Tab-separated table of C-alpha atoms and ligand atoms in Angstrom:
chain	number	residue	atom	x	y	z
A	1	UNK	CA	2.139	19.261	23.476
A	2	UNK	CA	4.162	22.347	23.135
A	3	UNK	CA	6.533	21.586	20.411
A	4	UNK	CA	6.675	19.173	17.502
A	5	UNK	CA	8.905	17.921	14.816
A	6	UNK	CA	8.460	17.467	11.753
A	7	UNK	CA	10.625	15.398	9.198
A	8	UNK	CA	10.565	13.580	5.434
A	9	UNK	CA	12.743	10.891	5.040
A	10	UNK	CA	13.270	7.641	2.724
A	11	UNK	CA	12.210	8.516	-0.852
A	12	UNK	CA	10.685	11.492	-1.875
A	13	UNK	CA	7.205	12.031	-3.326
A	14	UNK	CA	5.311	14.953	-4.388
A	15	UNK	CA	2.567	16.041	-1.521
A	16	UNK	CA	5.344	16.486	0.973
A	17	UNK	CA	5.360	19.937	1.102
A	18	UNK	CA	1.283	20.018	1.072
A	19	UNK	CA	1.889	17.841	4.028
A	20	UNK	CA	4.226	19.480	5.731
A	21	UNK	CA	2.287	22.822	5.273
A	22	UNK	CA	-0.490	21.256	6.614
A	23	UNK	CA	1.157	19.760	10.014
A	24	UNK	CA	3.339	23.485	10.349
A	25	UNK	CA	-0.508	25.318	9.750
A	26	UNK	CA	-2.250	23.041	11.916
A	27	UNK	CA	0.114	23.391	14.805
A	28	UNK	CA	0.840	27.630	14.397
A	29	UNK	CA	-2.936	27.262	14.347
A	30	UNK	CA	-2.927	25.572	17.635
A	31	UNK	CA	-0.314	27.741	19.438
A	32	UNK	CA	2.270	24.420	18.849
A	33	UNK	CA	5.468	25.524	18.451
A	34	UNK	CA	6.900	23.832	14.521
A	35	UNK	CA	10.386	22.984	14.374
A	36	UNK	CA	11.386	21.550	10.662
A	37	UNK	CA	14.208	18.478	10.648
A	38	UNK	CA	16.311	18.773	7.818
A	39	UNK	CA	17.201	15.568	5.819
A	40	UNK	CA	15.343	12.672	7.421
A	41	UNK	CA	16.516	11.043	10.657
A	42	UNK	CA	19.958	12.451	9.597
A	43	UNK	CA	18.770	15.939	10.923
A	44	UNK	CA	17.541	14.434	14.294
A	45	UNK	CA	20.961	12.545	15.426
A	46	UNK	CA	22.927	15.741	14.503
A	47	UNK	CA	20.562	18.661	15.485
A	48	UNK	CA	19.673	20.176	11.859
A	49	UNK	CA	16.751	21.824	12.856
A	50	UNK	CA	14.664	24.829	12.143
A	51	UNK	CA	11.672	26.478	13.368
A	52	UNK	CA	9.503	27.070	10.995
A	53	UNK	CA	6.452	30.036	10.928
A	54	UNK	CA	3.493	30.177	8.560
A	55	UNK	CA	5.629	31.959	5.273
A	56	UNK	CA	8.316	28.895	5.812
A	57	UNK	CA	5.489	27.041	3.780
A	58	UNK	CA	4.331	29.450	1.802
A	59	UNK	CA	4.158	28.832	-1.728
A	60	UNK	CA	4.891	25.037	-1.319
A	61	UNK	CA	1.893	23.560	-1.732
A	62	UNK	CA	2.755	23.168	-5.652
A	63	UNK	CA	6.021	22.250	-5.594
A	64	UNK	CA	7.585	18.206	-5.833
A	65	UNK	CA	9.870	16.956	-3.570
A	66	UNK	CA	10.356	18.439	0.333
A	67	UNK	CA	11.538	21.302	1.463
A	68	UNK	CA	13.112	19.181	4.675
A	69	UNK	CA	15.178	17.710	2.111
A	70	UNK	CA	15.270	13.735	2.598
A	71	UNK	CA	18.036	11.046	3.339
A	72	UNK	CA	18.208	7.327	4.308
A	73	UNK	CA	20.522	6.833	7.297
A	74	UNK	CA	21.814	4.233	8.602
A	75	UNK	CA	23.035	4.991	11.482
A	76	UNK	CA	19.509	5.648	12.666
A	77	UNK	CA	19.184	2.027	12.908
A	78	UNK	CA	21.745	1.520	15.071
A	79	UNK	CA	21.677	1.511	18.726
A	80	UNK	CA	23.834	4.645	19.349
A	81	UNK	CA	22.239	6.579	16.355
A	82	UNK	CA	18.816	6.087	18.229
A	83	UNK	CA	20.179	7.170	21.263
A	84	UNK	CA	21.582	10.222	19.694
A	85	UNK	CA	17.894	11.348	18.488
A	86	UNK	CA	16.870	10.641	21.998
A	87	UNK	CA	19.161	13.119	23.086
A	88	UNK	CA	18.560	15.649	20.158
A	89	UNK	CA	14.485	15.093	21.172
A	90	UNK	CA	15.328	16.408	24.824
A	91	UNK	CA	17.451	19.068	23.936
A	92	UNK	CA	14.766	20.994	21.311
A	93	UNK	CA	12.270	19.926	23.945
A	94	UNK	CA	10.667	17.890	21.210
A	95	UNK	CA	7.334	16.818	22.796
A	96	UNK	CA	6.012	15.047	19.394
A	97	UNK	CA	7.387	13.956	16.148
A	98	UNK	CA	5.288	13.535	12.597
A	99	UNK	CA	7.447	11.467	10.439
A	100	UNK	CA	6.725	11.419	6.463
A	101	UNK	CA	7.766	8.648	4.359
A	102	UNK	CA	7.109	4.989	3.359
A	103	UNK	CA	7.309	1.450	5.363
A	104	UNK	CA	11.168	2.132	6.141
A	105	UNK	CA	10.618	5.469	7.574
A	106	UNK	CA	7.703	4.494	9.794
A	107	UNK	CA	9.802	1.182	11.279
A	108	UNK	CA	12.256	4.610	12.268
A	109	UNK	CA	9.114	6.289	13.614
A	110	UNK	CA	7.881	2.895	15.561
A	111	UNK	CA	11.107	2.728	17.363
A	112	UNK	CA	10.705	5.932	18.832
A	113	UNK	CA	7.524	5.234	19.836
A	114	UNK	CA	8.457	2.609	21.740
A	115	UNK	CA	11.152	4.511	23.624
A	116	UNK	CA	8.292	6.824	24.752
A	117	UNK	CA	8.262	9.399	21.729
A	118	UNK	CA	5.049	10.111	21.207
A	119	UNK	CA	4.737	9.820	17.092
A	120	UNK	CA	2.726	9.995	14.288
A	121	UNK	CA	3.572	8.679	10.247
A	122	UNK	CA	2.423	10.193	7.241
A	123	UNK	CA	2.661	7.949	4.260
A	124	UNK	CA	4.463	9.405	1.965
A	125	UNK	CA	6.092	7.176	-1.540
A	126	UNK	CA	5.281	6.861	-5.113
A	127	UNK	CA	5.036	3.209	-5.164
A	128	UNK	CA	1.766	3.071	-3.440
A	129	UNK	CA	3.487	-0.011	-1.367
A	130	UNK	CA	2.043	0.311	2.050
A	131	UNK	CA	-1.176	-2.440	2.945
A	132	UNK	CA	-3.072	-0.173	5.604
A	133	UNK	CA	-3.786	2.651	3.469
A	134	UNK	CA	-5.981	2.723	0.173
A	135	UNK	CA	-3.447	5.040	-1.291
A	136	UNK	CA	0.234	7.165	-0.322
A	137	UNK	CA	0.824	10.514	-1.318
A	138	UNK	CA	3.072	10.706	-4.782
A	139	UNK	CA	1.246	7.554	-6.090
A	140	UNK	CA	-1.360	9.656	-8.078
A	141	UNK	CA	1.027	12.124	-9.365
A	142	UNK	CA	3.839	9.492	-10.645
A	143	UNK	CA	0.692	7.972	-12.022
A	144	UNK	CA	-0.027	10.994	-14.077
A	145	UNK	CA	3.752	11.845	-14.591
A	146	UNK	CA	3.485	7.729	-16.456
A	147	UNK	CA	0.481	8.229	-18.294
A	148	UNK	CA	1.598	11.406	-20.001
A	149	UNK	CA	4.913	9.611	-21.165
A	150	UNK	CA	2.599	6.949	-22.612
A	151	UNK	CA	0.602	9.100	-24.165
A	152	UNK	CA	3.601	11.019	-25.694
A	153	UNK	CA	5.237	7.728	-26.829
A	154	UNK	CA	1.908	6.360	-28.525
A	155	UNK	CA	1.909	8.852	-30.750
A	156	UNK	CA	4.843	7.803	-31.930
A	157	UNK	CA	4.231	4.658	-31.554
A	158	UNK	CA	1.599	4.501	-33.754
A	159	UNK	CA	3.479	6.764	-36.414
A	160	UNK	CA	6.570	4.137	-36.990
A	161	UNK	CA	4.039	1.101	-35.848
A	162	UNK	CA	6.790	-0.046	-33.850
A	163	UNK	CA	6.196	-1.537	-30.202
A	164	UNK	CA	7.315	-0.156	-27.032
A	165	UNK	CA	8.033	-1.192	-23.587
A	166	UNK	CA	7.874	1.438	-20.635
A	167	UNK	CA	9.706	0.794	-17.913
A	168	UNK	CA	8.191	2.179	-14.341
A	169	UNK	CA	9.284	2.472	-10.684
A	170	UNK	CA	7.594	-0.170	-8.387
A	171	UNK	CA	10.130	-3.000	-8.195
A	172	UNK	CA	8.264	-4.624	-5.606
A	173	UNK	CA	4.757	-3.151	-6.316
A	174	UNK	CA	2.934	-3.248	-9.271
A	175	UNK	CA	0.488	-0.292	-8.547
A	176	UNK	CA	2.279	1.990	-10.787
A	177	UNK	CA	2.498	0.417	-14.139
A	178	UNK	CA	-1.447	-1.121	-12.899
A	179	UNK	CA	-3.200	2.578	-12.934
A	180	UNK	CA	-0.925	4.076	-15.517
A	181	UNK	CA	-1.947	0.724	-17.513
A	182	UNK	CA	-5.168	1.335	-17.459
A	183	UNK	CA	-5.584	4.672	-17.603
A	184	UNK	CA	-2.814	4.916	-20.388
A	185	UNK	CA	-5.011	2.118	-22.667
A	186	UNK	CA	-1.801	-0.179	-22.375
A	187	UNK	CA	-1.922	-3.280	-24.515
A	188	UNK	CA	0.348	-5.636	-22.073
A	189	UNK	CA	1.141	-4.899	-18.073
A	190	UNK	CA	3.667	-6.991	-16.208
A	191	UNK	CA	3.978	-6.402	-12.665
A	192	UNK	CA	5.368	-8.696	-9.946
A	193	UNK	CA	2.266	-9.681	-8.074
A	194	UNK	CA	0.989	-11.716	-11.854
A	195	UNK	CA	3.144	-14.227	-14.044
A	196	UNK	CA	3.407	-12.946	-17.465
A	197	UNK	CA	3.821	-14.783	-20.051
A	198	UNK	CA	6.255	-13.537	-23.059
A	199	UNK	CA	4.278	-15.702	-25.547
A	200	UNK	CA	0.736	-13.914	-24.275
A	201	UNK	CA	2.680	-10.487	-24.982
A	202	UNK	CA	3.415	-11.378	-28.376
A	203	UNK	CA	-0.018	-13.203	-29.285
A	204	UNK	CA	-2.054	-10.094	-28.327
A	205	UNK	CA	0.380	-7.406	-30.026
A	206	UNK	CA	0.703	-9.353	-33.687
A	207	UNK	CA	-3.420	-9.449	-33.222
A	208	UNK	CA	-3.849	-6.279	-33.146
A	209	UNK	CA	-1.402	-5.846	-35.317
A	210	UNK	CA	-3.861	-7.975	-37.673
A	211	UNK	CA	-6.893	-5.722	-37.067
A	212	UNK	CA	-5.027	-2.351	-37.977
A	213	UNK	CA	-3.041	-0.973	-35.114
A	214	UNK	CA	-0.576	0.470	-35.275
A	215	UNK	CA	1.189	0.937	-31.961
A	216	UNK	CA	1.597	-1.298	-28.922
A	217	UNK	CA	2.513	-0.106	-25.236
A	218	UNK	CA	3.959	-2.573	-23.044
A	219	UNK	CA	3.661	-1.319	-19.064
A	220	UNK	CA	6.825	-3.096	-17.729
A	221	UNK	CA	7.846	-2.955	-13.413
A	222	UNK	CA	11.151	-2.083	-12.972
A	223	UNK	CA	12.360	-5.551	-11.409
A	224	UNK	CA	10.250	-7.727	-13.098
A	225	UNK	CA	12.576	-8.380	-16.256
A	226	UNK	CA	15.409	-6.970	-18.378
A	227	UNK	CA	13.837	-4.401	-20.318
A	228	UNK	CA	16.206	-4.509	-23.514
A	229	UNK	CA	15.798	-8.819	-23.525
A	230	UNK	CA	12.322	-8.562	-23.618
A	231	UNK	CA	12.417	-6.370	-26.282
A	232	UNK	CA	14.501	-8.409	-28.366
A	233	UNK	CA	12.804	-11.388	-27.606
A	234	UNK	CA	9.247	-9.661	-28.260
A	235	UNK	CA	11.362	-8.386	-31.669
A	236	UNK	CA	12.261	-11.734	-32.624
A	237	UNK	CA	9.091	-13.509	-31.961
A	238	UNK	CA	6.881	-10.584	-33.753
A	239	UNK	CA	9.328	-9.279	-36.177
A	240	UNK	CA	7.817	-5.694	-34.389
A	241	UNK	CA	10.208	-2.938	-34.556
A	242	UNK	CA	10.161	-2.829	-30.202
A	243	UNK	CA	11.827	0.241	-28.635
A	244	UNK	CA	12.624	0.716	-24.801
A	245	UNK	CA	11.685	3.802	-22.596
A	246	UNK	CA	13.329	3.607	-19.036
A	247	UNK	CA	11.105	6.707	-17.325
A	248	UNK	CA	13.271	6.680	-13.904
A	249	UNK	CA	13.514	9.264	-11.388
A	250	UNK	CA	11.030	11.197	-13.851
A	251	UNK	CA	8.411	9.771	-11.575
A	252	UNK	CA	9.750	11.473	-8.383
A	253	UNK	CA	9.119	14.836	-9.375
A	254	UNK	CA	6.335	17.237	-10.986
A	255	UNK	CA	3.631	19.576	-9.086
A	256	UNK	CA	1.704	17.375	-6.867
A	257	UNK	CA	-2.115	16.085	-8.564
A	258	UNK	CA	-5.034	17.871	-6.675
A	259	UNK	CA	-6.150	14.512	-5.446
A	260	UNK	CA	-2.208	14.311	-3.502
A	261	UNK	CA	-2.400	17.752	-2.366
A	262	UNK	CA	-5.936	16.951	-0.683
A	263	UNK	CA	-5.131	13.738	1.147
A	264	UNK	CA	-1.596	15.341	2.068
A	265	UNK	CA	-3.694	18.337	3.720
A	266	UNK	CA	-5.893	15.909	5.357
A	267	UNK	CA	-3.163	13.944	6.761
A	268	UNK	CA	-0.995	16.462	7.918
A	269	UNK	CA	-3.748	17.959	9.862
A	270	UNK	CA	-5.213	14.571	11.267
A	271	UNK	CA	-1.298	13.702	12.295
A	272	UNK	CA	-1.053	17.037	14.812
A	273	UNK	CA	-5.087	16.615	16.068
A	274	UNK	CA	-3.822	13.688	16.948
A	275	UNK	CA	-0.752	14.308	18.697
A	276	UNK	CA	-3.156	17.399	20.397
A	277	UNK	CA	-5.583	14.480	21.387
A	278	UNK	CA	-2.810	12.471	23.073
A	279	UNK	CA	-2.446	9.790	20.554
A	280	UNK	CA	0.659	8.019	19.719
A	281	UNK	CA	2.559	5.359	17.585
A	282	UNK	CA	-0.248	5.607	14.930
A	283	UNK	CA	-0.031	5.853	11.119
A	284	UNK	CA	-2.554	8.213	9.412
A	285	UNK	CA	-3.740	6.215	6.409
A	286	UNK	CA	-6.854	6.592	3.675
A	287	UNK	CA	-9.498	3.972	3.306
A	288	UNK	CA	-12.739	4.271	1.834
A	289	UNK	CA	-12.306	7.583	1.011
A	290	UNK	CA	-11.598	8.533	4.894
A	291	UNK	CA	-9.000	9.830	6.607
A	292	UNK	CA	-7.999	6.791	9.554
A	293	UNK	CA	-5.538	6.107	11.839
A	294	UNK	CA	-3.943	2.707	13.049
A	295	UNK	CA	-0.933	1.368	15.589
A	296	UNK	CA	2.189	1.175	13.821
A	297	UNK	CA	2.547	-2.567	14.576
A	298	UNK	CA	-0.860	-3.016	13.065
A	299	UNK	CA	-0.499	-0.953	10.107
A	300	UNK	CA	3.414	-1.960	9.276
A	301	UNK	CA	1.650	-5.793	9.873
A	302	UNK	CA	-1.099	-5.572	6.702
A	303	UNK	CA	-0.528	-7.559	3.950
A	304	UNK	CA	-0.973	-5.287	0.869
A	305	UNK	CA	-3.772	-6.267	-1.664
A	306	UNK	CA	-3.143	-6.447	-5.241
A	307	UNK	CA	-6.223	-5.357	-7.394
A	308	UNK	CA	-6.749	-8.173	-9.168
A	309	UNK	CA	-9.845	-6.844	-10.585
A	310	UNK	CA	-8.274	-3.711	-12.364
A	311	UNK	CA	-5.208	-5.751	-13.704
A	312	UNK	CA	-8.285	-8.202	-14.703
A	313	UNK	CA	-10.013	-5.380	-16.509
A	314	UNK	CA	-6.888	-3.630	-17.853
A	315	UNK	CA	-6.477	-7.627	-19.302
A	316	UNK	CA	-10.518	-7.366	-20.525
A	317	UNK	CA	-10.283	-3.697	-22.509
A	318	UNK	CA	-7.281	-4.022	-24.179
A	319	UNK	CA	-8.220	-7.553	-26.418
B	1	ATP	P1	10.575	4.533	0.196
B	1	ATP	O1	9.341	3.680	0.250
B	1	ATP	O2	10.389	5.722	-0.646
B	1	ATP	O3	11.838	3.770	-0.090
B	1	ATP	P2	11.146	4.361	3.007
B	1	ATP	O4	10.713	5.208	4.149
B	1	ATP	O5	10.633	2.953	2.998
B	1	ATP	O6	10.774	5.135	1.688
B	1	ATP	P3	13.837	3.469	3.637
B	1	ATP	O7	15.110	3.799	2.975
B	1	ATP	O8	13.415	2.066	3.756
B	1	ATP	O9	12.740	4.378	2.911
B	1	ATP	O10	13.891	4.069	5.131
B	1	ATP	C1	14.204	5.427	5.399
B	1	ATP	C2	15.000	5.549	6.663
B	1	ATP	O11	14.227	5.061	7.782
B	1	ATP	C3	16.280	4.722	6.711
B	1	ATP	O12	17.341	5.330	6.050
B	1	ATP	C4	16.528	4.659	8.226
B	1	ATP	O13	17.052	5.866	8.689
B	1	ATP	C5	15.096	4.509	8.768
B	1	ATP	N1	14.791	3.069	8.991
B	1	ATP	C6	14.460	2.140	8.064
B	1	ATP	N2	14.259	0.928	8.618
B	1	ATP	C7	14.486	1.083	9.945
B	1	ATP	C8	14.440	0.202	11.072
B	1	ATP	N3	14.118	-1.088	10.952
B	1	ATP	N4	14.715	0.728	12.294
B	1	ATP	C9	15.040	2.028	12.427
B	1	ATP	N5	15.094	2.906	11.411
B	1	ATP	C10	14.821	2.456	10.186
């Protein structure tokens, strides 16, 4: 293993730069040559590539987003655009590739695997939407980004009494609006894993309306409903004054949380030991509070668990 590549691609989240730092570290460490792909798969069908030395990641570790840029592309999918990365891999001499990103990304990664390529994923996306691993890098820091909005919109909130619904990014996963939820003292979450009912909403907000407060937050997943209907028919039913805050692409960015930064290091170091151990076609995950690793077809194939519990307790502390 004399040479590996590196890329991000799919969505970004913050920790890819800790990660990447870690895999170009790791490997300068162990006399691997580092060679950056710019802009997701795009960079490995038309030969944007870098090599990269220990100041290339200096003073990343702090930043959002990824200094590989990122890109979906399409053509990756295809037949000829595989080919073309096959042919990009031989000419840098490419003898491993760490690919960062979310379920997309490493169904990219597994079919270069299975033309012989030895790889290794990283999981890397906001929406914490991946069943192997306990957690992705960029869910705890679009957590925080979420909670701080809420906190910043309960204040006023409570000031006008009025209601609000905040819209967050998971369309398919409710892990986002669950943890900010919680953390964030929400009154109502909706998320796509549980049925909500509009009636429930209402009930619990003109309640504690009853008893003295004076704002109510409404954690809504993107996906899940129309934000502005809900918040006319929440008006309607509870003659509450109910605004609507969209956060969007908000949640992409920021300085990574210490807790992303760490498992991003971890990762990016387990991903090249690996690749130095002659391992291949494996996803580096978290469980338990450990660093693992798992075949791609087993890790793409786990169902991912809702926590029923916290969305039970989230339900429980905010009577
Ligand atoms: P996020 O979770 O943030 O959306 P992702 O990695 O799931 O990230 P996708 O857009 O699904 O993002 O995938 C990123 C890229 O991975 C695609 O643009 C494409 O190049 C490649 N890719 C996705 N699915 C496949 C597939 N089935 N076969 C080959 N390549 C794929």
């Amino acid at each position: 293993m004399k040479t590996i590549g590196v890329l991000t691609s799919g969505g970004d989240a913050p920790g890819m730069n800790a990660a990447i730092r870690a895999v170009v570290r790791t490997g300068i460490y162990n006399q691997v040559r580092i060679l950056g792909i710019k802009q997701g798969y795009n960079g490995l069908i038309n030969g944007n590539i870098e090599e990269m030395n220990l100041s290339s990641v200096a003073d990343i570790i702090h930043r959002g987003g990824t200094i590989l840029r990122t890109a979906r592309c399409d053509e990756f999918a295809t037949d000829d655009g595989l080919n073309k990365a096959l042919n990009i891999i031989e000419v840098f001499n490419i003898d491993g590739l760490i690919v960062l990103g979310g379920d997309g990304s490493f169904k990219g990664a597994k079919t270069l695997s299975d033309k012989g390529i030895p790889t290794i994923g990283i999981p890397c996306t906001i929406d914490n939407d991946m069943g192997y691993t306990d957690y992705t890098i960029g869910f705890y820091t679009a957590v925080e980004t979420v909670v701080d909005a809420i906190s910043k919109i309960r204040d006023t909130s409570s000031s006008h009494g009025r209601a609000n619904i905040v819209e967050v990014m998971g369309r398919h996963c409710g892990d986002i609006a669950l943890y900010a939820g919680l953390a964030g003292g929400a009154e109502s979450i909706i998320v796509p894993e549980e049925n909500t009912d509009i009636d429930a909403v209402c009930r619990k907000l003109i309640q504690g309306r009853n008893r003295g407060k004076l704002h109510s937050i409404i954690v809504l997943s993107e996906g899940v409903g129309n934000a502005y209907e809900m918040a006319k028919e929440i008006e309607e039913k509870t003659s509450a004054e109910t605004r609507v805050t969209i956060l969007g692409h908000i949640q992409r960015g920021g300085t990574p949380t210490s807790f992303d930064r760490i498992m991003a290091s971890q990762m990016g170091y387990r991903a090249v030991e690996l690749l130095l151990e002659g391992k291949a076609g494996r996803a580096v995950g978290v469980r338990q509070n450990q660093i693992i690793d798992l075949d791609f077809d087993e890790a793409l194939s786990q169902k991912r668990v809702f926590r029923k519990d916290m969305y039970e307790i989230a339900r429980i502390l905010s009577i």
